[in-house]
PDB file of C-alpha atoms in Angstrom:
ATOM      1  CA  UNK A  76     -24.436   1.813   8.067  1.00  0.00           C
ATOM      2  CA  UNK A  77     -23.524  -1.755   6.440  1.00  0.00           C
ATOM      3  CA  UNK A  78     -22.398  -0.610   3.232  1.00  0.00           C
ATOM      4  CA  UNK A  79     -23.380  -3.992   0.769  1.00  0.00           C
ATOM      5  CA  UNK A  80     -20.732  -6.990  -0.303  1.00  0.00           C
ATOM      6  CA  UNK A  81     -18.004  -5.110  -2.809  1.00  0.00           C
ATOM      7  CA  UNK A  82     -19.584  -4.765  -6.548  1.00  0.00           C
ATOM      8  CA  UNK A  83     -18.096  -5.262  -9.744  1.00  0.00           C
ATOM      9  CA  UNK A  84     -18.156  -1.943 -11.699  1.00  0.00           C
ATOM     10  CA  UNK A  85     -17.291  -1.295 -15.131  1.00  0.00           C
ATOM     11  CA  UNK A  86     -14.116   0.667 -14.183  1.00  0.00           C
ATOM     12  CA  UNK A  87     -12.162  -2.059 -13.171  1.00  0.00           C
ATOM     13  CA  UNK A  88      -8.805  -3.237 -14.218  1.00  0.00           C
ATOM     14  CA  UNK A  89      -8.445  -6.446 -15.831  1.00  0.00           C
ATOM     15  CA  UNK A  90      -7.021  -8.944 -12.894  1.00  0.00           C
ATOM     16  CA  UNK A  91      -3.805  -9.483 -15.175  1.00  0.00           C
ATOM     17  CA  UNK A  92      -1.230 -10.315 -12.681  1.00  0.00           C
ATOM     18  CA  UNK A  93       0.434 -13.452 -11.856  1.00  0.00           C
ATOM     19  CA  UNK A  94      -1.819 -16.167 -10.684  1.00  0.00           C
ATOM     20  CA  UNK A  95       0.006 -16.199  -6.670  1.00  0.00           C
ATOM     21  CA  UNK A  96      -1.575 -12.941  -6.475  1.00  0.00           C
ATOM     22  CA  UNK A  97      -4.602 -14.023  -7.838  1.00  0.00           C
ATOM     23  CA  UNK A  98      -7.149 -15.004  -4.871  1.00  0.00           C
ATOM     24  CA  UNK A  99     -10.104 -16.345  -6.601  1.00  0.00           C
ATOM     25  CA  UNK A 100      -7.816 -19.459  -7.367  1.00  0.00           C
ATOM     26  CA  UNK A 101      -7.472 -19.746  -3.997  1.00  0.00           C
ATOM     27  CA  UNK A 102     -10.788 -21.343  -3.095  1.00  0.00           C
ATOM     28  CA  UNK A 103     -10.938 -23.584  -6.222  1.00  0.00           C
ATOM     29  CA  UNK A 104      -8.128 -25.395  -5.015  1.00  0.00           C
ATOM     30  CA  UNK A 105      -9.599 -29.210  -5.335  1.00  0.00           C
ATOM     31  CA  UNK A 106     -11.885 -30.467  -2.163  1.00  0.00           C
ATOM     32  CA  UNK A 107     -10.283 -26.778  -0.792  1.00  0.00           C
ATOM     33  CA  UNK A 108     -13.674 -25.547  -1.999  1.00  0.00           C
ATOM     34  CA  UNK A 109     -15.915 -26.618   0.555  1.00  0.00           C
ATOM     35  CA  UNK A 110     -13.658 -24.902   3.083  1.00  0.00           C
ATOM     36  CA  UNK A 111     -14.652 -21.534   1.723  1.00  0.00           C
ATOM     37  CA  UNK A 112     -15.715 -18.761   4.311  1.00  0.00           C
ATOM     38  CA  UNK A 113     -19.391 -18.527   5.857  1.00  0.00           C
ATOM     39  CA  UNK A 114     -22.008 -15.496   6.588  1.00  0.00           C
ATOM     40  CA  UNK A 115     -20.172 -14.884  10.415  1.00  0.00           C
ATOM     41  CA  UNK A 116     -16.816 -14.143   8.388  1.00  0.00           C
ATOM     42  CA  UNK A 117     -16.665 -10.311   8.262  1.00  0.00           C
ATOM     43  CA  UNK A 118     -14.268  -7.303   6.869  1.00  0.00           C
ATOM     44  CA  UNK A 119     -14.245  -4.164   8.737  1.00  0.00           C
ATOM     45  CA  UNK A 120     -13.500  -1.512   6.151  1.00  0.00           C
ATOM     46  CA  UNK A 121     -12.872   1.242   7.883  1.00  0.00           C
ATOM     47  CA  UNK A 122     -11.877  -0.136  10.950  1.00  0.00           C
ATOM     48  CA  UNK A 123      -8.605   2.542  10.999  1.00  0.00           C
ATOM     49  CA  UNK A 124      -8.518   6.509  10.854  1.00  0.00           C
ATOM     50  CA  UNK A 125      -4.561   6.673  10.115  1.00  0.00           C
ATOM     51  CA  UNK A 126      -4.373   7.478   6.502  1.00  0.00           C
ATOM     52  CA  UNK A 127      -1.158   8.700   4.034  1.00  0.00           C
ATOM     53  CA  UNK A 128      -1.988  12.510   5.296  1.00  0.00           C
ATOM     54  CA  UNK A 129      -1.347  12.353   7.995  1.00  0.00           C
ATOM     55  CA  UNK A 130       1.998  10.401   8.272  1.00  0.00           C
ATOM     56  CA  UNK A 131       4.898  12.057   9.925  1.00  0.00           C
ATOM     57  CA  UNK A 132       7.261  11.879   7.349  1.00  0.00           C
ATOM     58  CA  UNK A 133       6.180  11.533   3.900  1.00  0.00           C
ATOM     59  CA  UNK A 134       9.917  10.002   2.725  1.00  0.00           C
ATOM     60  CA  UNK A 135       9.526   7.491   5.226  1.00  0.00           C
ATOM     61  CA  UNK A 136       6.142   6.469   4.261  1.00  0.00           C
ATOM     62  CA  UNK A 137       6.263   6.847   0.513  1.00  0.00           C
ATOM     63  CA  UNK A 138       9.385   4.078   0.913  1.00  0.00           C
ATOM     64  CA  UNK A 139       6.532   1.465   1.553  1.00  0.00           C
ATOM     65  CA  UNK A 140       5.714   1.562  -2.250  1.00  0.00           C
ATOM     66  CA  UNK A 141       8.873   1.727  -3.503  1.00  0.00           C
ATOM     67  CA  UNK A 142       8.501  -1.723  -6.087  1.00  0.00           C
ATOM     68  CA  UNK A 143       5.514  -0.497  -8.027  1.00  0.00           C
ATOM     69  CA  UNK A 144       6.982   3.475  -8.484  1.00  0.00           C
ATOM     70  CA  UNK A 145      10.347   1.546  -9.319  1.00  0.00           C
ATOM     71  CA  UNK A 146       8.842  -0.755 -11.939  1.00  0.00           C
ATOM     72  CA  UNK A 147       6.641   2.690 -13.283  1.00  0.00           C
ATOM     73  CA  UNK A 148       9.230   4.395 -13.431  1.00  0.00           C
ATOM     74  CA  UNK A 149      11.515   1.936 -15.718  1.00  0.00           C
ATOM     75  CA  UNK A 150       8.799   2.292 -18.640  1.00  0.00           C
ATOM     76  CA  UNK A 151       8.836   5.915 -18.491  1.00  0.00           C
ATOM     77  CA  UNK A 152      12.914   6.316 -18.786  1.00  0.00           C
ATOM     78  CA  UNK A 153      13.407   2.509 -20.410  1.00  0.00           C
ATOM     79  CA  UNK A 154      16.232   1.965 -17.864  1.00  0.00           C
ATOM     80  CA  UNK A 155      16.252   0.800 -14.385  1.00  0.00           C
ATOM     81  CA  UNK A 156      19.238   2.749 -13.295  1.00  0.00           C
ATOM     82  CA  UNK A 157      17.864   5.940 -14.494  1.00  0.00           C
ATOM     83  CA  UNK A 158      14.312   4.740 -12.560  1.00  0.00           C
ATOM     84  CA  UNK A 159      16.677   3.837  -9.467  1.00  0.00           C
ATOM     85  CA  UNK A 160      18.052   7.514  -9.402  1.00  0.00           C
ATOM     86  CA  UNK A 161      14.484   9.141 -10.393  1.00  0.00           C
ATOM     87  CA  UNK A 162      13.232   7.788  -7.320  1.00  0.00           C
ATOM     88  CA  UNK A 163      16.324   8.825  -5.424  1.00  0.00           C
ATOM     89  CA  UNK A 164      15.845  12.652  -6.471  1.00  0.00           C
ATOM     90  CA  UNK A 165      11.618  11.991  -5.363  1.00  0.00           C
ATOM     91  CA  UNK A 166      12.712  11.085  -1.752  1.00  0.00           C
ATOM     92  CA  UNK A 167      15.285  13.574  -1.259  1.00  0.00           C
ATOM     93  CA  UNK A 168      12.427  16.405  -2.455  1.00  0.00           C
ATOM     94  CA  UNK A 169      10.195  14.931  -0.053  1.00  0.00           C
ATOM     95  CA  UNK A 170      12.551  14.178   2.955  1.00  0.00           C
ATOM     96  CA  UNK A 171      12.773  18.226   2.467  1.00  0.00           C
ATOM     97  CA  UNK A 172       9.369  19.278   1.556  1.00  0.00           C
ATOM     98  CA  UNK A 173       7.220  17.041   2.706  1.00  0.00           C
ATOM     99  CA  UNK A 174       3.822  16.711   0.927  1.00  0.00           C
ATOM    100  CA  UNK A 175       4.300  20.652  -0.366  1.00  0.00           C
ATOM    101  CA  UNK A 176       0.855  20.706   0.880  1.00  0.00           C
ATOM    102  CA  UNK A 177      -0.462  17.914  -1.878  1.00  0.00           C
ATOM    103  CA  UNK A 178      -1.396  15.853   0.613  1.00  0.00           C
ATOM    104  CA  UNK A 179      -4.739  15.347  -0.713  1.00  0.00           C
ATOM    105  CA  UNK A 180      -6.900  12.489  -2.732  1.00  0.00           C
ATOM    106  CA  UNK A 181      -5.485   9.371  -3.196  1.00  0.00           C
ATOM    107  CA  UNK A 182      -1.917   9.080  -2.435  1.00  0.00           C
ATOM    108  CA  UNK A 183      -1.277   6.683  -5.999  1.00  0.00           C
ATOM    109  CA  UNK A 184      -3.042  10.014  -7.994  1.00  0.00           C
ATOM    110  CA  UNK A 185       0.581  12.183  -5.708  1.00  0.00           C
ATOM    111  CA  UNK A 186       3.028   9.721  -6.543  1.00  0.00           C
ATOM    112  CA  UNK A 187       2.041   9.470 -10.180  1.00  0.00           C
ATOM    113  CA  UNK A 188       2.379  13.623 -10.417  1.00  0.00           C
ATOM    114  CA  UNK A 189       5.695  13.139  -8.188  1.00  0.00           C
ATOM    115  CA  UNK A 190       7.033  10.446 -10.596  1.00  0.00           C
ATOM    116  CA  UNK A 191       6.415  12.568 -13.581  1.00  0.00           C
ATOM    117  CA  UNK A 192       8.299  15.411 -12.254  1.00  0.00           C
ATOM    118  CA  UNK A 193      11.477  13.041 -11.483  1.00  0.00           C
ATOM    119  CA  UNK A 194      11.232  11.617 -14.780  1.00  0.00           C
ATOM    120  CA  UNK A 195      11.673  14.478 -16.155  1.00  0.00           C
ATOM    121  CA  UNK A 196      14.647  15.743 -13.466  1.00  0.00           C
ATOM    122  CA  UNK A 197      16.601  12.723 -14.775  1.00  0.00           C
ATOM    123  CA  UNK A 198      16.514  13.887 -18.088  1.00  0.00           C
ATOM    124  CA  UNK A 199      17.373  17.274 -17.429  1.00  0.00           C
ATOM    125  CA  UNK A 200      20.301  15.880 -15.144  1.00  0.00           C
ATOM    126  CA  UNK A 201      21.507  13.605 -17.699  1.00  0.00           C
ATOM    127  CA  UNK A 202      21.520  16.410 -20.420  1.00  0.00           C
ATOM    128  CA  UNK A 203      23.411  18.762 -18.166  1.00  0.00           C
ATOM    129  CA  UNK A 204      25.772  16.409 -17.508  1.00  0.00           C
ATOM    130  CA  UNK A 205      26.178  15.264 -21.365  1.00  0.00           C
ATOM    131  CA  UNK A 206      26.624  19.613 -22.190  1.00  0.00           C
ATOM    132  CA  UNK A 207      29.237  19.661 -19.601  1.00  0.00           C
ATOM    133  CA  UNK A 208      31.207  17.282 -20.971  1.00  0.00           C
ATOM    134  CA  UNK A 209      31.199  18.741 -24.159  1.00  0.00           C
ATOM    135  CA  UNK A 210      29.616  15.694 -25.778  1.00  0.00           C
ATOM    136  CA  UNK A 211      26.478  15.629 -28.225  1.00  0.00           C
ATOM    137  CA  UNK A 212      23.103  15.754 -26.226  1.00  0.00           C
ATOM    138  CA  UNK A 213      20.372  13.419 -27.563  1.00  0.00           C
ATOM    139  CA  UNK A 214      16.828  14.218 -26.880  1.00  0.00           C
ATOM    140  CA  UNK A 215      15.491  11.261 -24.380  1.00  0.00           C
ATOM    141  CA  UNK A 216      12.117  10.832 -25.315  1.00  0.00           C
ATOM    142  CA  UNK A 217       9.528   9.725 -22.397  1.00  0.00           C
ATOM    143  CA  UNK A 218       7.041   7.290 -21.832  1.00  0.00           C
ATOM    144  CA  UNK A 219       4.361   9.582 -19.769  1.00  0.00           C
ATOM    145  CA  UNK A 220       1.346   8.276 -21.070  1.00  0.00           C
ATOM    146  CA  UNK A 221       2.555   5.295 -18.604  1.00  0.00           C
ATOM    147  CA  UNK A 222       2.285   7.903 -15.998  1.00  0.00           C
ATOM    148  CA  UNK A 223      -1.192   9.419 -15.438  1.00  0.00           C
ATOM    149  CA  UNK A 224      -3.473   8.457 -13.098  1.00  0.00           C
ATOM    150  CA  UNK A 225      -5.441   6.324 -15.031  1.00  0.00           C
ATOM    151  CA  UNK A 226      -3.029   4.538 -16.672  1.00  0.00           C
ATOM    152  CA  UNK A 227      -3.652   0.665 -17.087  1.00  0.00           C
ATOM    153  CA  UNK A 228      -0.164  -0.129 -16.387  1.00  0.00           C
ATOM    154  CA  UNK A 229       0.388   2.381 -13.418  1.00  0.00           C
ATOM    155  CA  UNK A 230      -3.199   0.766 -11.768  1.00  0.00           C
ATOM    156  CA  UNK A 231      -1.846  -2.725 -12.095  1.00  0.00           C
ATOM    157  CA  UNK A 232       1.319  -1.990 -10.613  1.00  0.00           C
ATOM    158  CA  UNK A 233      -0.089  -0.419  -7.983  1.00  0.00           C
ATOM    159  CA  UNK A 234      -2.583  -3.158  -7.450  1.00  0.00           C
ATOM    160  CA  UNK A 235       0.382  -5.937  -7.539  1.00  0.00           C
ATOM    161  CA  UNK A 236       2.167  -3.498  -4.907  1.00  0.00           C
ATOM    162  CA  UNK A 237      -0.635  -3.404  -2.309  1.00  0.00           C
ATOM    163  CA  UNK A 238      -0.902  -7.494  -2.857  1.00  0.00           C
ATOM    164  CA  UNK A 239       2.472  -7.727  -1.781  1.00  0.00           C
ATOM    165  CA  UNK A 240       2.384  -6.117   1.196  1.00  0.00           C
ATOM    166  CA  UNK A 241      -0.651  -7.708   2.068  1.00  0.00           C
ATOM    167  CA  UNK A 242       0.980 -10.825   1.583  1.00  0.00           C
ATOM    168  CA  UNK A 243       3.921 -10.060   4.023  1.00  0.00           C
ATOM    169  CA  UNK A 244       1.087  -8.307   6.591  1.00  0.00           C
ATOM    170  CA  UNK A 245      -0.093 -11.599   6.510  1.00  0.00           C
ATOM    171  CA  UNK A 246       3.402 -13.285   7.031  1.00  0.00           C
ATOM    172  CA  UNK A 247       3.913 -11.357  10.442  1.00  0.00           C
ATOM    173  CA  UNK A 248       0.292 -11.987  11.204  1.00  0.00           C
ATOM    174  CA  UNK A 249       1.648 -16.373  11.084  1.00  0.00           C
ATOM    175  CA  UNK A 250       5.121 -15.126  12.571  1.00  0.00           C
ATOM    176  CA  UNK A 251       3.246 -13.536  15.589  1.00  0.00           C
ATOM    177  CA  UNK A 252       0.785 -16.390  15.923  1.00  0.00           C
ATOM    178  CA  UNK A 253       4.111 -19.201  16.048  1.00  0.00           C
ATOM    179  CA  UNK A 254       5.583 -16.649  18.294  1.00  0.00           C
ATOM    180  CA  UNK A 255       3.043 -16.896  21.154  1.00  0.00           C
ATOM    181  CA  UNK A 256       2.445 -21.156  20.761  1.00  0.00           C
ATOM    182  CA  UNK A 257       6.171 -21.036  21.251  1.00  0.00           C
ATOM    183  CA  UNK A 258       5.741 -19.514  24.433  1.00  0.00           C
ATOM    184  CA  UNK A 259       3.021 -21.484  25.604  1.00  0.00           C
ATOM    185  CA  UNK A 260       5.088 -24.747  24.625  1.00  0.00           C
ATOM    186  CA  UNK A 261       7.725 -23.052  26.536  1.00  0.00           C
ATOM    187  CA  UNK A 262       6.793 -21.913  29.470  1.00  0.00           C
ATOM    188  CA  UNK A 263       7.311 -18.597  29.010  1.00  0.00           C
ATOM    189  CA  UNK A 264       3.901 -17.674  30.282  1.00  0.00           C
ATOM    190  CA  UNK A 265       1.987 -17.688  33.281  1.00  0.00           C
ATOM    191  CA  UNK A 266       0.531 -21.415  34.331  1.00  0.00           C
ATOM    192  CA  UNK A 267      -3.013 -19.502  34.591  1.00  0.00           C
ATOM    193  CA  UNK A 268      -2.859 -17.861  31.164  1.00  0.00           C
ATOM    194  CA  UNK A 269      -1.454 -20.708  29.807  1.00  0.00           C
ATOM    195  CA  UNK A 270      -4.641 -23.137  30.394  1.00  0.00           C
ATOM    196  CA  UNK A 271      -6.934 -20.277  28.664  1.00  0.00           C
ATOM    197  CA  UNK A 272      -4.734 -19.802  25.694  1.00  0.00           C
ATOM    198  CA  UNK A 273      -3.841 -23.562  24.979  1.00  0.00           C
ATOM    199  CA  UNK A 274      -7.722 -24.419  24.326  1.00  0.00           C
ATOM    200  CA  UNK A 275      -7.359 -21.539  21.505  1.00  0.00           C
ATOM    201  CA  UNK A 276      -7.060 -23.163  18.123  1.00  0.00           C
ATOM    202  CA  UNK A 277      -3.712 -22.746  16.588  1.00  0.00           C
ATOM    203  CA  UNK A 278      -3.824 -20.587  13.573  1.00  0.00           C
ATOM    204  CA  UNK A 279      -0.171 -20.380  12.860  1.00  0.00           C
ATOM    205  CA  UNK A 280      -0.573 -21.426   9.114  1.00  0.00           C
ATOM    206  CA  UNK A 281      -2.537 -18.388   7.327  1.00  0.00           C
ATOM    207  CA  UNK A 282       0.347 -17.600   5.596  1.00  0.00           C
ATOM    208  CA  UNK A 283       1.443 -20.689   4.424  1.00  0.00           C
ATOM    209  CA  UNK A 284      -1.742 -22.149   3.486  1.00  0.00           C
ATOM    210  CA  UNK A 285      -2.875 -19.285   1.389  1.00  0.00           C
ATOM    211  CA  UNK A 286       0.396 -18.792  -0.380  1.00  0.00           C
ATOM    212  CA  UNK A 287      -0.016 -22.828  -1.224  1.00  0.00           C
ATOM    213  CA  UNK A 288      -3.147 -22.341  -2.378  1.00  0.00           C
ATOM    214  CA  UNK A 289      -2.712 -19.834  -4.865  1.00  0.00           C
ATOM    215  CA  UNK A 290       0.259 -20.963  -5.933  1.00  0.00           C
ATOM    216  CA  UNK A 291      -1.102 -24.615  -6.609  1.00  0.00           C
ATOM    217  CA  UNK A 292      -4.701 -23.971  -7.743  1.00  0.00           C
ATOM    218  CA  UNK A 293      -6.466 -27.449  -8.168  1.00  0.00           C
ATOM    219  CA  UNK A 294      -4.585 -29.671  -6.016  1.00  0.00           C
ATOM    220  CA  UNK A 295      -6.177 -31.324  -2.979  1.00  0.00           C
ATOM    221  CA  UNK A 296      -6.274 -30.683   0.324  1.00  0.00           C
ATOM    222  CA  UNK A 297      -4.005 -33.822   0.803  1.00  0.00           C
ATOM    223  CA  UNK A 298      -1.490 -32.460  -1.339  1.00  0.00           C
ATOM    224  CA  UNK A 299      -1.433 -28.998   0.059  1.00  0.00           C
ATOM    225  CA  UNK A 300      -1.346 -30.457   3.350  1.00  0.00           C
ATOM    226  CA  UNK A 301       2.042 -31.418   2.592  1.00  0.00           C
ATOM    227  CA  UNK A 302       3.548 -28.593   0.827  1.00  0.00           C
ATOM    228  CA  UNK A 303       2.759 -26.866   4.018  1.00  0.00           C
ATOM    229  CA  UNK A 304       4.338 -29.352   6.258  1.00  0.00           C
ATOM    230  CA  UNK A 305       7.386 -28.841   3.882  1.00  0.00           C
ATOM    231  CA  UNK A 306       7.315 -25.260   4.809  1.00  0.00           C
ATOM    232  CA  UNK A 307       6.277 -25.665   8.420  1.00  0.00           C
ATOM    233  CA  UNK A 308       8.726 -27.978   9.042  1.00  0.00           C
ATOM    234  CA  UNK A 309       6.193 -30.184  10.804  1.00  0.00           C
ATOM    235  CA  UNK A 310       2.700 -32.354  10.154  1.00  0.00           C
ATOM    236  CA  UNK A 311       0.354 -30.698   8.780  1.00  0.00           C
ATOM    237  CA  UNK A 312      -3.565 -32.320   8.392  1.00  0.00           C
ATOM    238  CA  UNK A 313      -5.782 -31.866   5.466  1.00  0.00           C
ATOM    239  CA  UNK A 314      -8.069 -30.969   8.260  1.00  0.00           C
ATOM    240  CA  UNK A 315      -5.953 -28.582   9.549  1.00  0.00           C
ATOM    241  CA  UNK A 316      -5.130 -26.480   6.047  1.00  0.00           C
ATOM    242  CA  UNK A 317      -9.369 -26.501   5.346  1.00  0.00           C
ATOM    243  CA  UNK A 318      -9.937 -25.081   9.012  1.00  0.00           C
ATOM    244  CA  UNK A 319      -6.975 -22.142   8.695  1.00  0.00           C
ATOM    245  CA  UNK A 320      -7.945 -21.616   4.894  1.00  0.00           C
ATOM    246  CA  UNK A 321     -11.088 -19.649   5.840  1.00  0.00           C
ATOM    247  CA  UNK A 322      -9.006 -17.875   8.383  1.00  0.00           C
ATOM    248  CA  UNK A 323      -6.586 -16.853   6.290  1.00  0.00           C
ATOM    249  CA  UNK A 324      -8.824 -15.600   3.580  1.00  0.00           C
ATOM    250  CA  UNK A 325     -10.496 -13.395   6.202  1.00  0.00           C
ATOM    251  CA  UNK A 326      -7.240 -12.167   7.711  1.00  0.00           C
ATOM    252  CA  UNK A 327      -6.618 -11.425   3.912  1.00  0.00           C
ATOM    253  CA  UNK A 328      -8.952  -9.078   3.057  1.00  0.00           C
ATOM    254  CA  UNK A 329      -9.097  -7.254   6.809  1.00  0.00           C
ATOM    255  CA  UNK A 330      -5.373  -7.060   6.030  1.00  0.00           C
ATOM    256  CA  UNK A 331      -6.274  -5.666   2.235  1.00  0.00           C
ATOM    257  CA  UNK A 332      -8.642  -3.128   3.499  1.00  0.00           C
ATOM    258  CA  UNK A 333      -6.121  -1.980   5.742  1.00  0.00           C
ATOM    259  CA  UNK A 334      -3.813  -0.991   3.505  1.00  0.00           C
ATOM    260  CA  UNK A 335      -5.784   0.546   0.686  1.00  0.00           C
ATOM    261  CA  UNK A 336      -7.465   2.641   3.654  1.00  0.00           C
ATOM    262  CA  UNK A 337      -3.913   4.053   4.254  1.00  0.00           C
ATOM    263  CA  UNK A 338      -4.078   5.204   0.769  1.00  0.00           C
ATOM    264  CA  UNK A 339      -6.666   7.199   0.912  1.00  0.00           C
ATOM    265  CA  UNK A 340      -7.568  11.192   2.077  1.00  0.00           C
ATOM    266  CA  UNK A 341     -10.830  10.147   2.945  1.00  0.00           C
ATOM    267  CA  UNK A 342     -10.628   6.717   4.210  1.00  0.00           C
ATOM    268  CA  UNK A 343     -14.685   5.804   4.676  1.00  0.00           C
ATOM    269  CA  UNK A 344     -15.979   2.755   3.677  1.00  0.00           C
ATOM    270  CA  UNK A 345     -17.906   4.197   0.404  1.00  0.00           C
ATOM    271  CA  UNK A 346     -14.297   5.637  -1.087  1.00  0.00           C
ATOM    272  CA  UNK A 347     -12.546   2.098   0.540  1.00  0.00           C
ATOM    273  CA  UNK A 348     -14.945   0.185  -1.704  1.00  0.00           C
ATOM    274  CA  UNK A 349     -14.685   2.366  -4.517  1.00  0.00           C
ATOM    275  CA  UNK A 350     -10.565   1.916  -4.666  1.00  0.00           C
ATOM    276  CA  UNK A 351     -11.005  -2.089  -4.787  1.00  0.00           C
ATOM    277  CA  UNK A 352     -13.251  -1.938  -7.088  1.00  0.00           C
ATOM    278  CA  UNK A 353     -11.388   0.088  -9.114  1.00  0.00           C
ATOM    279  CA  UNK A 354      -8.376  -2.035  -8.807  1.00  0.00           C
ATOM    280  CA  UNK A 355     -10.049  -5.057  -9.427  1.00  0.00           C
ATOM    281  CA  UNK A 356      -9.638  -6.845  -6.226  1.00  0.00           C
ATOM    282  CA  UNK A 357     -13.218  -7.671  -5.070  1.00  0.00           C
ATOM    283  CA  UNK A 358     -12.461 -11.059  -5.463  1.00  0.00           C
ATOM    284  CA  UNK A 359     -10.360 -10.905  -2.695  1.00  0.00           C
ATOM    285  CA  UNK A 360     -13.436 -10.372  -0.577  1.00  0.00           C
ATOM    286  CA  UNK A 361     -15.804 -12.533  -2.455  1.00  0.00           C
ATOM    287  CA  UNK A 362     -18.101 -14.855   0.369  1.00  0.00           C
ATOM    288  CA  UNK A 363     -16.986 -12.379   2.866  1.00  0.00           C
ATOM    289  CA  UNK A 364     -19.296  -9.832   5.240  1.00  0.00           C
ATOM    290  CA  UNK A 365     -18.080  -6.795   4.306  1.00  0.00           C
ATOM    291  CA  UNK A 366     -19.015  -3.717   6.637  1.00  0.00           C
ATOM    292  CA  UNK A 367     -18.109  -0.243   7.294  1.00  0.00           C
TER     293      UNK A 367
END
């Protein structure tokens, strides 16, 4: 089953975050345009089984969305010291119970239930601690409508979180890619494997070239070129950033998908494409194949 190209449903967010996380800039990007992906550029959706349920410890991988519980959290209390030690008392219940057998759904629809609950801890620990001093206790009043499940800020930081570590996915992705040209430039592997992998286009911009080009929506290829170079720290062809471009939007989305797919019980294509919608990133996968 080929489920179709991602649609645009009424329930998504409105893309509101900064404009380096927004990728439909990224192929407006002056004569960039023309270098946009063609039909043989696919995203496997479900390409992975591994999913949030079944991670060994649930501390361990909770701590990979740290930024957008942290920011969630400092709305609810109005203080990001109070959010720092919220999220302090959330790991250490889950370093000792685990998922409590909650490991179900969508693991943003947990965390917002577990950041409710440590809200409120924080409260209760600050109160106890105000009585036990003898001083005057002050009700703290909370910000949980910030905290349900379908709350506009909660979906947006949530969205903004998975960006960012697609973003540094697809930093390692370069770092790997200049990691085996160095080898081949040095020697490092055999003579025969060498002559096979040399003819192999270098793609060891994808990074660079997409942060550039969301960053600097509307300059030209030219331009670009030599922001990347900057970065690079050596020439870099208009040629060059309009061939990796398409490359780099793929590796993009794959790299998306990947991660919401982690995020999810069920991690089929149908429920895959339901969660970008949702959080408003279809663009991300706009002139793309997308398959189950």
């Amino acid at each position: 089953m080929n489920p179709t190209a991602v649609s645009h449903p009424n329930t998504s967010i409105d893309a509101d975050a900064s404009a380096r996380e927004e990728l439909s800039k990224s192929v407006n990007a002056g004569d960039l345009a023309a270098s946009s992906l063609t039909g043989s550029s696919e995203v496997r959706l479900s390409r992975s089984r591994q999913t949030w349920t079944g991670a060994g410890s649930a501390a361990g991988f909770v701590l990979r969305y740290l930024p957008p519980m942290r920011r969630l959290l400092t709305d609810v209390l109005g203080s990001e010291s109070d959010a720092d030690r919220a999220l302090a008392i959330l790991i250490s219940h889950l370093v000792k119970a685990g998922y409590s057998g909650h490991a179900k759904g969508r693991l943003r629809d947990f965390l917002i239930l577990g950041l409710r609950s440590a809200a409120k801890a924080r409260v209760t620990e600050i109160e106890a601690k105000a009585k036990k001093a003898g001083e005057s206790v002050t009700p703290r009043e909370l910000d949980l409508d910030s905290a349900k499940t379908e709350s506009r800020k909660w979906l947006s930081y949530w969205r903004e979180g998975l960006l960012q570590r697609t973003w540094r996915a697809l930093e390692r992705e370069q770092h790997r890619e200049r990691t085996r040209v160095h080898r081949i430039e040095s020697g490092e592997v055999d003579s025969g494997d060498a002559g096979v992998v040399a003819i192999e286009p270098v793609n060891d911009l994808v990074h660079d070239v997409m942060r550039m080009v969301a960053d600097h929506s509307g300059e030209s290829s030219e331009v670009i070129a030599g922001r990347v170079a900057e970065l690079a720290e050596r020439s870099v062809s208009a040629a060059e950033v309009k061939r990796q471009l398409p490359i780099a939007r793929s590796l993009f989305a794959q790299l998306l998908a990947d991660e919401i797919s982690l995020t999810l019980e069920n991690a089929d294509a149908k429920a895959i494409q339901a969660e970008i919608s949702k959080l408003g990133l279809q663009k991300a996968f706009s002139g793309l194949q997308v398959k189950a």
